[in-house]
């Protein structure tokens, strides 16, 4: 007779498992029922026989994991393997071994294989994590008893004072536990102090991930499941929160300083961290698997054109061409999918803007970090608790036209503000920049048409295309490839309108030539041979430019754009 051991939210139970087929899922018809939102109705099939035990994934939404690895189809289990379905852990063993075992190792392998992680980090996690979490909870409860945050705030104690008081209280509590001999062996008191402090005053378990420069994105899918992006690849981290309340507390600490709120009436919001990292949070009733946080980290050091060349994002010729476009005040749209690096590239392009110009930035959540001295930053505002007082991107774009800008930079066009942006580009605000979600340069045109119609203006298609053809000069399309790398795949010029069709030509393009070891994309980003239609105007604008930058067979490694002073 086999025995099924199930661990759900730290609670462990065992049951006999006779031979036969056992459906696992959320449905009441399943013999092994896991009633959780992240579990499919019929998630998996467990086939038990005297010879072997097989787990088969039934095309579930979130997949089935065996020892931390996502299975493709089915897998044969032995008594040491742990099956993870959602937040639940399952283990099938012989009745004799289950009775003899004092404790089963009940958690899955924390993270996928990564070059930067050693073999020791790939072993299954033991019950020490559960013990650490329980001890941390007890210390946090004691901290709340001894530290009256509300009273200290009313007394005018600032943030720094609150943190100093909290550290002292935590250190005192941990010392008392150690002195009384009640601190469990195997746990580090200093590490425990830091974990409790981060949970109480900062962003809890996320602090370590935020400090890790190799992590580019953090995705919290409820308290027990935190994914990270490292090297362009997603992997499950061993970071966990205590419960939903802990995740909600972190969300509150992020949005509160920005004057924003998140509750049942406003269950989602965009925010930012002090270092500029972008944050999106969504909670119940919209998020069924628990409070969800997505953090797009920004590099602590601003990237340079040389960094882009070293990473293979673009070539030296392309960098010089984009510098030329910015100096000539060409209107530029950076396009690409989610996570392709549009905002990073927009920041880089803004560095080419002369310091003598007045720049106005408009964003939903302020992320851009411009280095010029004359910058005015505008940020949209969500509605208040009564549903009033909202200030949209479109409102800000209209307002910034009255602020005497030399350049307008809109963080992202996603709605009716596209019409106002196009009109600004057409009415003397040359050199403006923005980003758009699109799959190709040609799709940018279609997206702009759709977003202009979202403004409520019933304009004919030809009139909209005339506005686009007149306003947009350059489209840069960036993409995140299958190996996790981010590359500029096309630099396209909008040359005009012929009939009802907008005419475009690629100036630079990325061509994939193969796939190397570990799935690395092999290709080359180089000129197409086409020259921009306005190249002959450069001499009259006081700019010297080496035409070899557009030669597909010529790669220059010196500055080929020179502005005459």
Coordinates of C-alpha atoms in Angstrom, one line a residue:
X1 CA 0.0 0.0 0.0
X2 CA 1.3 3.5 -0.9
X3 CA 0.9 6.5 1.3
X4 CA 0.3 10.1 0.0
X5 CA 1.7 12.9 2.1
X6 CA 0.4 16.3 1.3
X7 CA 1.7 19.6 2.7
X8 CA -0.6 22.7 2.2
X9 CA 0.3 26.1 3.9
X10 CA 2.7 24.3 6.3
X11 CA 0.1 21.7 7.4
X12 CA 1.0 18.1 6.7
X13 CA -1.4 15.2 6.4
X14 CA -1.1 11.6 5.2
X15 CA -3.6 9.2 3.6
X16 CA -3.6 5.7 2.2
X17 CA -3.2 5.6 -1.6
X18 CA -4.6 2.3 -3.1
X19 CA -3.7 1.3 -6.6
X20 CA -5.6 3.0 -9.4
X21 CA -5.9 6.4 -11.1
X22 CA -6.3 9.5 -8.9
X23 CA -7.3 12.8 -10.4
X24 CA -5.7 15.8 -8.7
X25 CA -7.3 19.3 -9.1
X26 CA -9.7 21.9 -7.8
X27 CA -12.9 20.1 -9.0
X28 CA -15.1 18.4 -6.5
X29 CA -14.9 15.3 -8.7
X30 CA -11.2 14.9 -8.1
X31 CA -10.2 12.2 -5.6
X32 CA -7.2 14.3 -4.5
X33 CA -8.8 17.8 -4.2
X34 CA -6.6 21.0 -3.9
X35 CA -9.1 23.8 -3.8
X36 CA -6.9 26.7 -4.7
X37 CA -7.1 29.4 -7.5
X38 CA -3.7 28.4 -9.0
X39 CA -4.8 24.8 -9.4
X40 CA -6.7 23.7 -12.5
X41 CA -10.1 21.9 -12.3
X42 CA -8.3 18.7 -13.4
X43 CA -4.7 19.5 -12.9
X44 CA -2.9 16.2 -13.0
X45 CA -3.4 12.4 -13.0
X46 CA -1.7 10.2 -10.5
X47 CA -1.5 6.5 -11.6
X48 CA -0.6 4.1 -8.8
X49 CA 0.4 0.5 -9.3
X50 CA 2.6 -2.0 -7.3
X51 CA 5.4 -1.5 -9.9
X52 CA 5.5 2.3 -10.2
X53 CA 3.8 5.6 -9.6
X54 CA 3.3 8.1 -12.5
X55 CA 2.3 11.7 -12.4
X56 CA 0.9 13.2 -15.6
X57 CA 0.1 16.9 -16.2
X58 CA -3.3 17.4 -17.8
X59 CA -2.4 20.6 -19.7
X60 CA -2.8 22.6 -16.5
X61 CA -2.6 26.4 -16.5
X62 CA 0.4 26.7 -14.1
X63 CA 2.1 23.3 -14.7
X64 CA 3.2 20.5 -12.5
X65 CA 6.7 20.4 -10.9
X66 CA 8.7 17.4 -9.7
X67 CA 11.7 18.4 -7.5
X68 CA 11.4 21.9 -8.8
X69 CA 11.5 21.0 -12.5
X70 CA 8.5 21.6 -14.7
X71 CA 7.5 18.3 -16.3
X72 CA 6.5 17.9 -19.9
X73 CA 3.8 15.3 -20.0
X74 CA 4.5 12.7 -17.3
X75 CA 7.1 11.6 -14.9
X76 CA 7.8 8.4 -12.9
X77 CA 8.0 9.0 -9.1
X78 CA 10.0 7.4 -6.4
X79 CA 9.7 7.8 -2.7
X80 CA 12.2 10.7 -2.5
X81 CA 10.5 12.9 -5.1
X82 CA 8.3 15.9 -4.3
X83 CA 5.5 17.0 -6.6
X84 CA 4.5 20.7 -6.5
X85 CA 1.1 21.7 -7.7
X86 CA 0.4 25.4 -7.0
X87 CA 1.4 25.9 -3.4
X88 CA 0.8 22.3 -2.4
X89 CA 3.5 19.6 -2.0
X90 CA 2.8 15.9 -2.6
X91 CA 4.9 12.8 -2.0
X92 CA 4.1 9.2 -2.6
X93 CA 6.0 6.6 -0.6
X94 CA 5.7 3.0 0.7
X95 CA 3.7 2.6 3.9
X96 CA 6.7 1.0 5.6
X97 CA 9.1 3.8 4.8
X98 CA 6.6 6.4 5.7
X99 CA 6.0 4.9 9.1
X100 CA 9.8 4.7 9.7
X101 CA 10.7 8.2 8.5
X102 CA 10.7 10.7 11.4
X103 CA 10.2 13.6 9.1
X104 CA 9.8 14.0 5.3
X105 CA 11.6 16.6 3.4
X106 CA 8.5 18.4 2.1
X107 CA 9.5 21.4 0.1
X108 CA 10.5 21.5 -3.6
X109 CA 13.8 22.6 -5.0
X110 CA 13.8 26.4 -4.8
X111 CA 15.2 27.6 -8.1
X112 CA 16.0 26.4 -11.6
X113 CA 19.6 25.7 -12.6
X114 CA 21.6 28.8 -13.1
X115 CA 25.3 29.3 -14.0
X116 CA 25.8 31.6 -11.0
X117 CA 24.3 29.2 -8.5
X118 CA 26.5 26.4 -7.0
X119 CA 25.5 22.8 -6.7
X120 CA 24.9 23.2 -3.0
X121 CA 22.1 25.7 -3.8
X122 CA 20.3 23.1 -5.9
X123 CA 19.5 20.6 -3.1
X124 CA 15.9 20.3 -1.8
X125 CA 15.1 22.7 1.0
X126 CA 14.7 21.1 4.5
X127 CA 12.3 21.9 7.3
X128 CA 14.7 24.6 8.6
X129 CA 12.9 27.2 6.4
X130 CA 9.6 26.4 8.1
X131 CA 11.3 26.7 11.5
X132 CA 12.9 30.0 10.5
X133 CA 9.6 31.4 9.4
X134 CA 7.8 30.4 12.6
X135 CA 10.5 31.9 14.8
X136 CA 10.4 35.1 12.7
X137 CA 6.6 35.3 13.1
X138 CA 6.9 35.0 16.9
X139 CA 9.6 37.8 17.1
X140 CA 7.5 40.0 14.9
X141 CA 4.5 39.6 17.1
X142 CA 6.6 40.5 20.2
X143 CA 7.9 43.5 18.3
X144 CA 4.4 44.8 17.7
X145 CA 3.6 44.4 21.4
X146 CA 6.7 46.4 22.5
X147 CA 6.7 49.1 19.8
X148 CA 3.7 51.4 19.4
X149 CA 4.3 52.7 15.8
X150 CA 1.2 54.9 15.9
X151 CA 2.3 56.7 19.1
X152 CA 5.8 57.2 17.8
X153 CA 4.5 58.7 14.6
X154 CA 2.2 61.1 16.4
X155 CA 5.1 62.2 18.5
X156 CA 6.8 63.3 15.3
X157 CA 9.5 60.6 15.2
X158 CA 10.9 60.5 11.6
X159 CA 11.5 57.5 9.5
X160 CA 15.1 57.2 10.6
X161 CA 14.2 57.4 14.2
X162 CA 11.5 54.7 13.8
X163 CA 14.1 52.4 12.1
X164 CA 16.6 52.9 14.9
X165 CA 14.0 52.2 17.5
X166 CA 12.9 49.1 15.7
X167 CA 16.4 47.7 15.3
X168 CA 17.0 48.2 19.1
X169 CA 13.8 46.4 20.0
X170 CA 14.5 43.5 17.6
X171 CA 18.0 43.1 18.9
X172 CA 16.7 43.1 22.5
X173 CA 14.1 40.5 21.7
X174 CA 16.5 38.2 19.9
X175 CA 19.1 38.5 22.7
X176 CA 16.5 37.6 25.3
X177 CA 15.5 34.5 23.3
X178 CA 19.2 33.4 22.9
X179 CA 20.0 34.1 26.6
X180 CA 17.0 31.9 27.7
X181 CA 18.2 29.1 25.5
X182 CA 15.1 29.1 23.4
X183 CA 16.7 30.1 20.1
X184 CA 16.7 27.0 17.8
X185 CA 20.1 25.6 16.7
X186 CA 20.9 26.0 13.1
X187 CA 19.6 29.6 12.9
X188 CA 21.7 32.7 12.7
X189 CA 20.6 35.3 15.3
X190 CA 22.1 38.2 13.3
X191 CA 20.4 37.0 10.1
X192 CA 17.1 36.7 12.0
X193 CA 17.5 40.3 13.3
X194 CA 17.9 41.5 9.7
X195 CA 15.0 39.5 8.4
X196 CA 12.6 40.7 11.1
X197 CA 13.7 44.3 10.5
X198 CA 13.2 44.1 6.8
X199 CA 9.8 42.6 7.3
X200 CA 8.7 45.2 9.8
X201 CA 10.2 48.4 8.3
X202 CA 11.3 47.8 4.7
X203 CA 10.3 45.4 1.9
X204 CA 10.8 42.2 3.8
X205 CA 12.2 39.2 1.8
X206 CA 12.5 41.4 -1.3
X207 CA 15.4 43.4 0.1
X208 CA 18.0 40.7 -0.8
X209 CA 16.6 40.4 -4.3
X210 CA 16.6 44.2 -4.8
X211 CA 20.2 44.3 -3.7
X212 CA 21.2 41.6 -6.1
X213 CA 22.4 43.3 -9.3
X214 CA 22.0 40.1 -11.3
X215 CA 18.2 40.1 -10.8
X216 CA 16.4 42.3 -13.3
X217 CA 12.8 41.6 -12.4
X218 CA 10.9 40.3 -9.4
X219 CA 7.5 38.7 -9.6
X220 CA 5.6 38.0 -6.4
X221 CA 2.7 35.5 -7.1
X222 CA 1.3 35.4 -3.6
X223 CA 3.3 34.9 -0.3
X224 CA 4.8 31.5 -1.2
X225 CA 5.9 31.9 -4.8
X226 CA 8.4 34.6 -5.8
X227 CA 9.9 34.4 -9.3
X228 CA 12.9 36.4 -10.6
X229 CA 14.4 37.1 -13.9
X230 CA 18.2 36.6 -14.1
X231 CA 20.1 36.8 -17.4
X232 CA 16.8 37.1 -19.3
X233 CA 15.5 33.8 -17.8
X234 CA 12.7 33.2 -15.3
X235 CA 13.4 31.1 -12.2
X236 CA 11.7 30.3 -8.9
X237 CA 13.5 31.9 -6.0
X238 CA 13.6 30.6 -2.4
X239 CA 12.3 33.9 -1.2
X240 CA 8.9 33.6 0.7
X241 CA 6.6 35.9 2.7
X242 CA 4.9 34.8 5.9
X243 CA 1.3 35.3 4.6
X244 CA -0.9 37.5 2.5
X245 CA -0.8 40.3 5.1
X246 CA 3.0 40.5 4.8
X247 CA 2.7 41.0 1.0
X248 CA 0.0 43.7 1.6
X249 CA 2.2 45.5 4.1
X250 CA 5.1 45.6 1.5
X251 CA 2.7 47.0 -1.1
X252 CA 1.5 49.6 1.3
X253 CA 5.0 50.7 2.1
X254 CA 5.7 51.2 -1.6
X255 CA 2.6 53.2 -2.6
X256 CA 2.0 55.2 0.6
X257 CA 5.0 57.6 0.2
X258 CA 3.8 58.4 -3.3
X259 CA 0.4 59.5 -2.1
X260 CA -1.3 56.5 -3.7
X261 CA -3.5 53.9 -2.3
X262 CA -4.5 50.3 -2.9
X263 CA -7.5 48.6 -1.4
X264 CA -10.7 46.7 -2.5
X265 CA -12.1 49.8 -4.2
X266 CA -8.8 50.5 -6.0
X267 CA -7.2 47.0 -6.1
X268 CA -4.4 47.8 -8.6
X269 CA -1.8 50.5 -8.9
X270 CA 1.5 51.5 -10.5
X271 CA 4.3 52.9 -8.4
X272 CA 8.0 53.2 -8.2
X273 CA 10.8 52.6 -5.7
X274 CA 13.2 55.3 -4.6
X275 CA 15.8 54.1 -7.1
X276 CA 13.3 54.5 -9.9
X277 CA 12.4 50.8 -10.3
X278 CA 8.9 50.3 -11.6
X279 CA 6.3 48.6 -9.5
X280 CA 2.9 47.1 -10.3
X281 CA 0.7 45.8 -7.5
X282 CA -2.7 44.0 -7.7
X283 CA -4.7 42.5 -4.9
X284 CA -8.0 40.7 -4.2
X285 CA -10.6 40.6 -5.5
X286 CA -8.8 40.9 -8.8
X287 CA -5.8 38.7 -7.9
X288 CA -7.1 35.3 -7.1
X289 CA -3.8 33.7 -6.1
X290 CA -3.0 36.3 -3.5
X291 CA -1.4 39.8 -3.6
X292 CA 0.8 40.1 -6.6
X293 CA 3.8 42.4 -7.1
X294 CA 5.9 42.9 -10.2
X295 CA 9.1 45.0 -9.9
X296 CA 11.1 46.0 -13.0
X297 CA 14.5 46.9 -11.6
X298 CA 16.6 49.7 -13.0
X299 CA 20.3 49.4 -13.3
X300 CA 22.0 51.4 -10.5
X301 CA 24.4 52.8 -13.1
X302 CA 23.0 54.4 -16.2
X303 CA 23.9 52.5 -19.3
X304 CA 26.0 54.2 -22.0
X305 CA 26.0 53.7 -25.8
X306 CA 29.2 51.8 -25.3
X307 CA 27.4 49.4 -22.9
X308 CA 24.8 48.8 -25.6
X309 CA 27.5 48.0 -28.1
X310 CA 29.3 45.6 -25.7
X311 CA 26.0 43.8 -24.9
X312 CA 25.3 43.4 -28.6
X313 CA 22.1 45.5 -28.4
X314 CA 23.2 47.6 -31.4
X315 CA 26.3 48.5 -33.4
X316 CA 28.6 51.5 -33.3
X317 CA 27.1 52.8 -36.5
X318 CA 23.6 52.6 -35.1
X319 CA 24.7 54.5 -32.0
X320 CA 26.1 57.3 -34.1
X321 CA 23.0 57.4 -36.3
X322 CA 20.7 57.8 -33.3
X323 CA 23.0 60.6 -32.0
X324 CA 22.6 62.2 -35.4
X325 CA 18.8 61.9 -35.2
X326 CA 18.5 63.4 -31.8
X327 CA 20.8 66.3 -32.7
X328 CA 18.7 67.0 -35.8
X329 CA 15.5 67.0 -33.6
X330 CA 13.9 64.1 -35.3
X331 CA 10.8 62.7 -33.7
X332 CA 11.5 59.2 -32.4
X333 CA 9.3 56.4 -31.3
X334 CA 10.8 53.4 -29.4
X335 CA 8.7 50.3 -29.9
X336 CA 8.8 46.8 -28.6
X337 CA 7.1 44.3 -26.4
X338 CA 6.9 44.1 -22.6
X339 CA 10.3 43.9 -21.0
X340 CA 12.2 44.5 -24.2
X341 CA 14.0 47.5 -22.8
X342 CA 12.1 50.5 -24.3
X343 CA 12.4 52.7 -21.2
X344 CA 16.1 52.0 -20.9
X345 CA 16.7 52.9 -24.5
X346 CA 14.6 56.0 -24.1
X347 CA 16.8 57.1 -21.2
X348 CA 19.9 56.5 -23.4
X349 CA 18.6 58.5 -26.3
X350 CA 17.7 61.4 -24.0
X351 CA 21.4 61.6 -23.1
X352 CA 22.1 63.0 -26.6
X353 CA 19.8 66.0 -26.0
X354 CA 21.9 69.2 -25.6
X355 CA 22.0 70.5 -22.0
X356 CA 20.9 74.0 -23.2
X357 CA 17.4 72.8 -24.1
X358 CA 14.3 72.7 -21.8
X359 CA 12.8 69.2 -21.5
X360 CA 9.4 68.2 -20.1
X361 CA 8.8 64.6 -19.3
X362 CA 5.3 63.1 -18.9
X363 CA 4.9 59.7 -17.3
X364 CA 2.3 57.5 -15.6
X365 CA 4.8 56.6 -12.9
X366 CA 8.1 58.6 -13.0
X367 CA 10.9 56.3 -14.2
X368 CA 13.0 58.4 -16.6
X369 CA 16.3 59.6 -15.2
X370 CA 17.6 62.4 -17.4
X371 CA 21.0 63.9 -16.7
X372 CA 20.3 67.4 -18.2
X373 CA 19.9 70.3 -15.8
X374 CA 16.8 71.9 -17.3
X375 CA 14.2 69.1 -16.9
X376 CA 10.6 69.4 -15.7
X377 CA 9.0 66.1 -14.6
X378 CA 5.3 65.5 -14.7
X379 CA 3.5 62.5 -13.3
X380 CA -0.1 61.4 -13.7
X381 CA -2.3 61.1 -10.7
X382 CA -4.9 58.4 -10.0
X383 CA -8.4 59.2 -8.7
X384 CA -8.9 59.6 -4.9
X385 CA -11.1 57.4 -2.8
X386 CA -14.2 59.2 -4.1
X387 CA -13.2 58.5 -7.7
X388 CA -12.3 62.1 -8.4
X389 CA -9.2 64.2 -8.9
X390 CA -7.5 62.0 -11.5
X391 CA -5.0 63.7 -13.8
X392 CA -4.3 61.6 -16.9
X393 CA -1.3 61.4 -19.3
X394 CA -3.4 63.2 -21.9
X395 CA -4.1 66.1 -19.5
X396 CA -0.4 66.5 -18.8
X397 CA 0.6 66.3 -22.5
X398 CA -1.9 69.2 -23.2
X399 CA -0.6 71.2 -20.2
X400 CA 3.1 70.8 -21.1
X401 CA 2.5 72.5 -24.5
X402 CA 2.0 75.7 -22.5
X403 CA 5.3 75.2 -20.6
X404 CA 7.6 76.3 -23.4
X405 CA 9.3 72.9 -23.9
X406 CA 12.1 72.4 -26.4
X407 CA 11.5 68.7 -26.2
X408 CA 8.6 66.6 -24.9
X409 CA 9.3 63.0 -23.7
X410 CA 6.2 60.9 -23.0
X411 CA 7.1 57.7 -21.1
X412 CA 4.6 55.6 -23.0
X413 CA 1.7 56.3 -25.3
X414 CA -1.1 53.9 -24.6
X415 CA -4.4 55.8 -25.3
X416 CA -5.9 59.0 -26.5
X417 CA -2.7 61.0 -25.5
X418 CA -1.2 59.7 -28.8
X419 CA -3.3 62.3 -30.7
X420 CA -2.0 65.1 -28.5
X421 CA 1.6 63.8 -28.9
X422 CA 1.3 63.7 -32.7
X423 CA -0.1 67.2 -32.7
X424 CA 2.8 68.4 -30.5
X425 CA 5.3 66.9 -32.9
X426 CA 3.6 68.6 -35.8
X427 CA 3.4 72.1 -34.1
X428 CA 7.0 73.1 -33.5
X429 CA 8.0 70.6 -30.8
X430 CA 10.5 68.7 -33.0
X431 CA 12.8 66.2 -31.3
X432 CA 10.2 64.6 -29.1
X433 CA 10.5 61.0 -27.9
X434 CA 8.0 58.4 -26.7
X435 CA 7.5 54.6 -26.5
X436 CA 4.8 52.4 -27.9
X437 CA 4.0 48.7 -27.4
X438 CA 4.2 47.0 -30.8
X439 CA 5.5 43.9 -32.5
X440 CA 7.2 45.6 -35.5
X441 CA 7.8 49.1 -37.0
X442 CA 4.8 48.6 -39.3
X443 CA 2.6 47.6 -36.3
X444 CA 3.6 50.9 -34.7
X445 CA 1.6 52.7 -37.4
X446 CA -1.5 50.5 -36.8
X447 CA -1.2 51.0 -33.0
X448 CA -1.0 54.8 -33.4
X449 CA -4.1 54.8 -35.6
X450 CA -6.0 52.8 -33.0
X451 CA -4.9 54.9 -30.1
X452 CA -5.8 58.1 -31.9
X453 CA -9.3 56.8 -32.3
X454 CA -9.3 56.1 -28.5
X455 CA -9.2 59.9 -28.0
X456 CA -12.8 60.1 -29.1
X457 CA -12.1 62.1 -32.2
X458 CA -13.8 60.6 -35.2
X459 CA -11.1 61.3 -37.7
X460 CA -10.9 59.6 -41.1
X461 CA -8.2 57.0 -41.5
X462 CA -6.3 59.1 -44.1
X463 CA -6.2 62.2 -41.9
X464 CA -4.8 60.1 -39.1
X465 CA -2.1 58.6 -41.4
X466 CA -1.2 62.1 -42.6
X467 CA -0.7 63.2 -39.0
X468 CA 1.5 60.1 -38.4
X469 CA 3.5 60.5 -41.6
X470 CA 4.2 64.2 -40.9
X471 CA 5.0 63.7 -37.2
X472 CA 7.0 60.5 -36.9
X473 CA 10.5 60.5 -38.4
X474 CA 12.3 57.4 -36.8
X475 CA 11.0 54.2 -35.3
X476 CA 13.4 52.0 -33.2
X477 CA 12.1 48.5 -32.6
X478 CA 13.6 46.6 -29.7
X479 CA 12.9 43.0 -28.9
X480 CA 13.7 40.4 -26.2
X481 CA 14.9 37.3 -28.0
X482 CA 14.4 33.7 -27.0
X483 CA 17.8 33.5 -25.2
X484 CA 16.8 36.4 -23.0
X485 CA 19.0 39.0 -24.7
X486 CA 17.5 42.4 -25.7
X487 CA 18.5 43.7 -29.1
X488 CA 17.5 46.6 -31.4
X489 CA 16.1 44.6 -34.4
X490 CA 15.2 47.5 -36.7
X491 CA 15.8 51.3 -37.1
X492 CA 13.2 52.5 -39.6
X493 CA 12.6 55.8 -41.2
X494 CA 9.1 57.0 -42.0
X495 CA 9.6 58.7 -45.4
X496 CA 6.0 59.9 -46.2
X497 CA 2.6 59.0 -47.4
X498 CA 1.7 57.6 -50.8
X499 CA -2.0 57.3 -51.4
X500 CA -3.3 55.7 -48.1
X501 CA -0.1 53.9 -47.3
X502 CA 2.7 55.2 -45.1
X503 CA 6.1 54.5 -46.7
X504 CA 8.9 53.3 -44.5
X505 CA 12.5 52.1 -45.0
X506 CA 14.9 50.2 -42.7
X507 CA 18.1 52.0 -42.1
X508 CA 19.5 49.3 -39.8
X509 CA 18.3 45.7 -39.2
X510 CA 19.2 42.7 -37.2
X511 CA 19.5 39.4 -39.1
X512 CA 19.6 36.1 -37.2
X513 CA 22.0 33.6 -38.7
X514 CA 21.7 30.7 -36.2
X515 CA 21.6 29.5 -32.6
X516 CA 24.7 28.7 -30.7
X517 CA 25.4 26.9 -27.4
X518 CA 22.8 27.1 -24.7
X519 CA 20.3 28.5 -27.2
X520 CA 22.2 31.8 -27.7
X521 CA 21.0 33.8 -30.7
X522 CA 23.7 34.4 -33.3
X523 CA 23.2 37.2 -35.8
X524 CA 24.4 40.6 -37.0
X525 CA 23.0 44.1 -36.6
X526 CA 24.2 46.3 -39.5
X527 CA 23.1 48.9 -42.1
X528 CA 20.8 47.9 -44.9
X529 CA 22.5 50.2 -47.4
X530 CA 19.6 52.7 -47.5
X531 CA 20.4 56.3 -46.6
X532 CA 17.9 58.6 -44.8
X533 CA 16.0 60.9 -47.1
X534 CA 17.3 63.9 -45.2
X535 CA 21.0 63.1 -45.4
X536 CA 21.7 65.9 -48.0
X537 CA 20.4 68.5 -45.5
X538 CA 23.2 67.8 -42.9
X539 CA 25.8 70.2 -44.4
X540 CA 23.3 73.0 -44.2
X541 CA 22.6 72.2 -40.5
X542 CA 26.3 72.4 -39.6
X543 CA 26.8 68.7 -39.1
X544 CA 29.5 66.6 -40.7
X545 CA 28.7 62.9 -41.1
X546 CA 30.7 60.1 -42.7
X547 CA 28.4 58.4 -45.2
X548 CA 30.2 55.1 -44.6
X549 CA 28.0 54.6 -41.5
X550 CA 25.3 53.3 -43.9
X551 CA 27.6 50.9 -45.7
X552 CA 26.7 47.3 -44.8
X553 CA 30.3 46.1 -45.2
X554 CA 31.9 49.0 -43.2
X555 CA 32.0 49.0 -39.4
X556 CA 33.5 52.2 -38.0
X557 CA 34.8 52.4 -34.5
X558 CA 35.3 56.2 -34.3
X559 CA 32.9 59.1 -33.9
X560 CA 31.4 59.7 -37.3
X561 CA 29.0 62.5 -36.3
X562 CA 30.5 65.9 -35.6
X563 CA 28.6 69.0 -34.8
X564 CA 30.2 72.2 -35.9
X565 CA 30.5 74.8 -33.2

